[in-house]
Every structure is written in structure tokens, then in C-alpha cells.
mmCIF file of C-alpha atoms in Angstrom:
data_model
loop_
_atom_site.group_PDB
_atom_site.id
_atom_site.type_symbol
_atom_site.label_atom_id
_atom_site.label_comp_id
_atom_site.label_asym_id
_atom_site.label_seq_id
_atom_site.Cartn_x
_atom_site.Cartn_y
_atom_site.Cartn_z
ATOM 1 C CA MET R 1332 -9.714 -0.781 -3.868
ATOM 2 C CA PRO R 1333 -13.071 -1.697 -2.414
ATOM 3 C CA SER R 1334 -14.248 -5.146 -1.939
ATOM 4 C CA GLU R 1335 -16.894 -6.800 -3.599
ATOM 5 C CA SER R 1336 -18.862 -6.481 -0.549
ATOM 6 C CA GLY R 1337 -18.412 -2.609 -0.861
ATOM 7 C CA GLU R 1338 -15.861 -2.347 1.862
ATOM 8 C CA LEU R 1339 -12.276 -1.326 1.820
ATOM 9 C CA ASP R 1340 -9.607 -4.525 1.768
ATOM 10 C CA LEU R 1341 -7.120 -2.858 3.900
ATOM 11 C CA ALA R 1342 -4.747 -5.910 2.415
ATOM 12 C CA ARG R 1343 -4.179 -5.418 -0.986
ATOM 13 C CA LEU R 1344 -2.468 -2.185 -0.061
ATOM 14 C CA PHE R 1345 0.254 -4.467 2.465
ATOM 15 C CA VAL R 1346 1.642 -5.683 -1.235
ATOM 16 C CA PRO R 1347 4.968 -5.545 -1.272
ATOM 17 C CA SER R 1348 5.596 -3.426 -4.504
ATOM 18 C CA SER R 1349 8.212 -4.870 -7.367
ATOM 19 C CA GLU R 1350 9.447 -1.398 -8.691
ATOM 20 C CA LYS R 1351 11.198 0.612 -7.201
ATOM 21 C CA LYS R 1352 12.213 3.567 -8.595
ATOM 22 C CA GLY R 1353 12.461 6.687 -6.340
ATOM 23 C CA THR R 1354 10.543 10.493 -6.749
ATOM 24 C CA THR R 1355 10.296 12.180 -4.100
ATOM 25 C CA LEU R 1356 5.972 13.191 -2.729
ATOM 26 C CA ARG R 1357 6.128 15.767 -0.822
ATOM 27 C CA ILE R 1358 3.685 14.615 1.140
ATOM 28 C CA THR R 1359 2.388 16.539 5.548
ATOM 29 C CA ALA R 1360 4.214 15.181 8.078
ATOM 30 C CA ASP R 1361 0.864 13.682 9.171
ATOM 31 C CA HIS R 1362 0.821 11.817 6.422
ATOM 32 C CA GLN R 1363 3.606 10.487 6.797
ATOM 33 C CA GLN R 1364 2.959 9.056 10.300
ATOM 34 C CA PHE R 1365 -0.287 7.540 9.690
ATOM 35 C CA PHE R 1366 0.285 5.003 6.338
ATOM 36 C CA THR R 1367 3.868 4.828 9.119
ATOM 37 C CA ASN R 1368 1.200 3.349 12.038
ATOM 38 C CA MET R 1369 -1.051 1.986 8.938
ATOM 39 C CA GLY R 1370 1.561 0.320 7.987
ATOM 40 C CA PHE R 1371 3.247 -0.890 11.325
ATOM 41 C CA LEU R 1372 -0.070 -1.455 12.624
ATOM 42 C CA LEU R 1373 -2.249 -3.409 9.954
ATOM 43 C CA GLY R 1374 0.486 -3.870 7.187
ATOM 44 C CA ASN R 1375 3.109 -5.955 9.266
ATOM 45 C CA GLY R 1376 5.867 -3.444 9.186
ATOM 46 C CA ALA R 1377 5.237 -2.105 5.025
ATOM 47 C CA SER R 1378 6.592 1.585 4.821
ATOM 48 C CA ALA R 1379 5.030 4.376 4.716
ATOM 49 C CA PRO R 1380 6.447 4.508 0.575
ATOM 50 C CA ASP R 1381 5.268 1.012 -0.185
ATOM 51 C CA ILE R 1382 1.399 1.587 1.228
ATOM 52 C CA ILE R 1383 0.365 4.683 -0.573
ATOM 53 C CA HIS R 1384 2.705 2.854 -4.014
ATOM 54 C CA ASN R 1385 0.036 0.097 -3.023
ATOM 55 C CA ILE R 1386 -3.011 2.779 -3.356
ATOM 56 C CA LEU R 1387 -1.925 5.451 -6.114
ATOM 57 C CA THR R 1388 -1.512 1.758 -8.209
ATOM 58 C CA ARG R 1389 -4.868 0.520 -6.832
ATOM 59 C CA PHE R 1390 -6.583 3.726 -7.716
ATOM 60 C CA ARG R 1391 -5.173 3.864 -11.835
ATOM 61 C CA ALA R 1392 -6.300 0.322 -11.784
ATOM 62 C CA ASP R 1393 -9.945 0.757 -10.820
ATOM 63 C CA HIS R 1394 -9.679 4.710 -12.603
ATOM 64 C CA GLU R 1395 -7.450 3.560 -15.838
ATOM 65 C CA ALA R 1396 -10.024 4.129 -18.495
ATOM 66 C CA GLN R 1397 -12.163 7.093 -16.692
ATOM 67 C CA ILE R 1398 -8.636 9.253 -16.571
ATOM 68 C CA GLN R 1399 -7.657 8.540 -20.156
ATOM 69 C CA LYS R 1400 -10.811 9.064 -21.293
ATOM 70 C CA ALA R 1401 -9.876 12.786 -18.946
ATOM 71 C CA MET R 1402 -7.068 13.155 -20.482
ATOM 72 C CA LYS R 1403 -8.064 12.544 -24.135
ATOM 73 C CA LYS R 1404 -10.313 14.856 -23.749
ATOM 74 C CA GLN R 1405 -8.778 18.124 -22.011
ATOM 75 C CA MET R 1406 -5.337 15.820 -24.746
ATOM 76 C CA ARG R 1407 -8.630 17.316 -28.203
ATOM 77 C CA GLN R 1408 -9.217 20.401 -26.364
ATOM 78 C CA MET R 1409 -5.784 21.685 -26.137
ATOM 79 C CA MET R 1410 -5.092 21.024 -29.819
ATOM 80 C CA THR R 1411 -7.814 22.915 -31.316
ATOM 81 C CA PRO R 1412 -7.784 26.233 -32.788
ATOM 82 C CA LYS R 1413 -8.986 29.062 -30.256
ATOM 83 C CA LYS R 1414 -11.366 31.361 -32.631
#
């Protein structure tokens, strides 16, 4: 989510999510209020679920290679017979 200058680009958090599949995600009431306020005050009314969706999408896009590498390593370790 950092921009070229290293600052957090808040505008990228408020892009409406195109996928509207539902799931349950447990967060604290404090987090719910934080994301609701963020969407209302900074995101032109973006919903808390849309902000969370966009944060996770950005995180995954920024770290996909590292995540895949770690998952493959863990899978290899799980599949290797223990002596």
C-alpha cells in the first residue's frame, strides 16, 4: 500500500470491491468502528467490508511471491517423511 514515496496511499483502500461474495470475518468492535469511520471520513462512504477486502487484496498483490514461496516450503516439509 505504500506509494512510490513510501507513504500510505489511502485512495487505494477505497476502491469498491467487484466481488460481493459473503463470508464471516471476526474482528473486534474497535476494528469495525475504525474501518467504518475510515470509510465514512476518508473513503467517500466505503463500507468496512470493502475496505478490509481492499486491504487484503493489496497485501496479497504486494506479497504474493513471498507467500507462495513460504507455502511451497511448508508443503515440502509436510510431505517429507520424518525419520
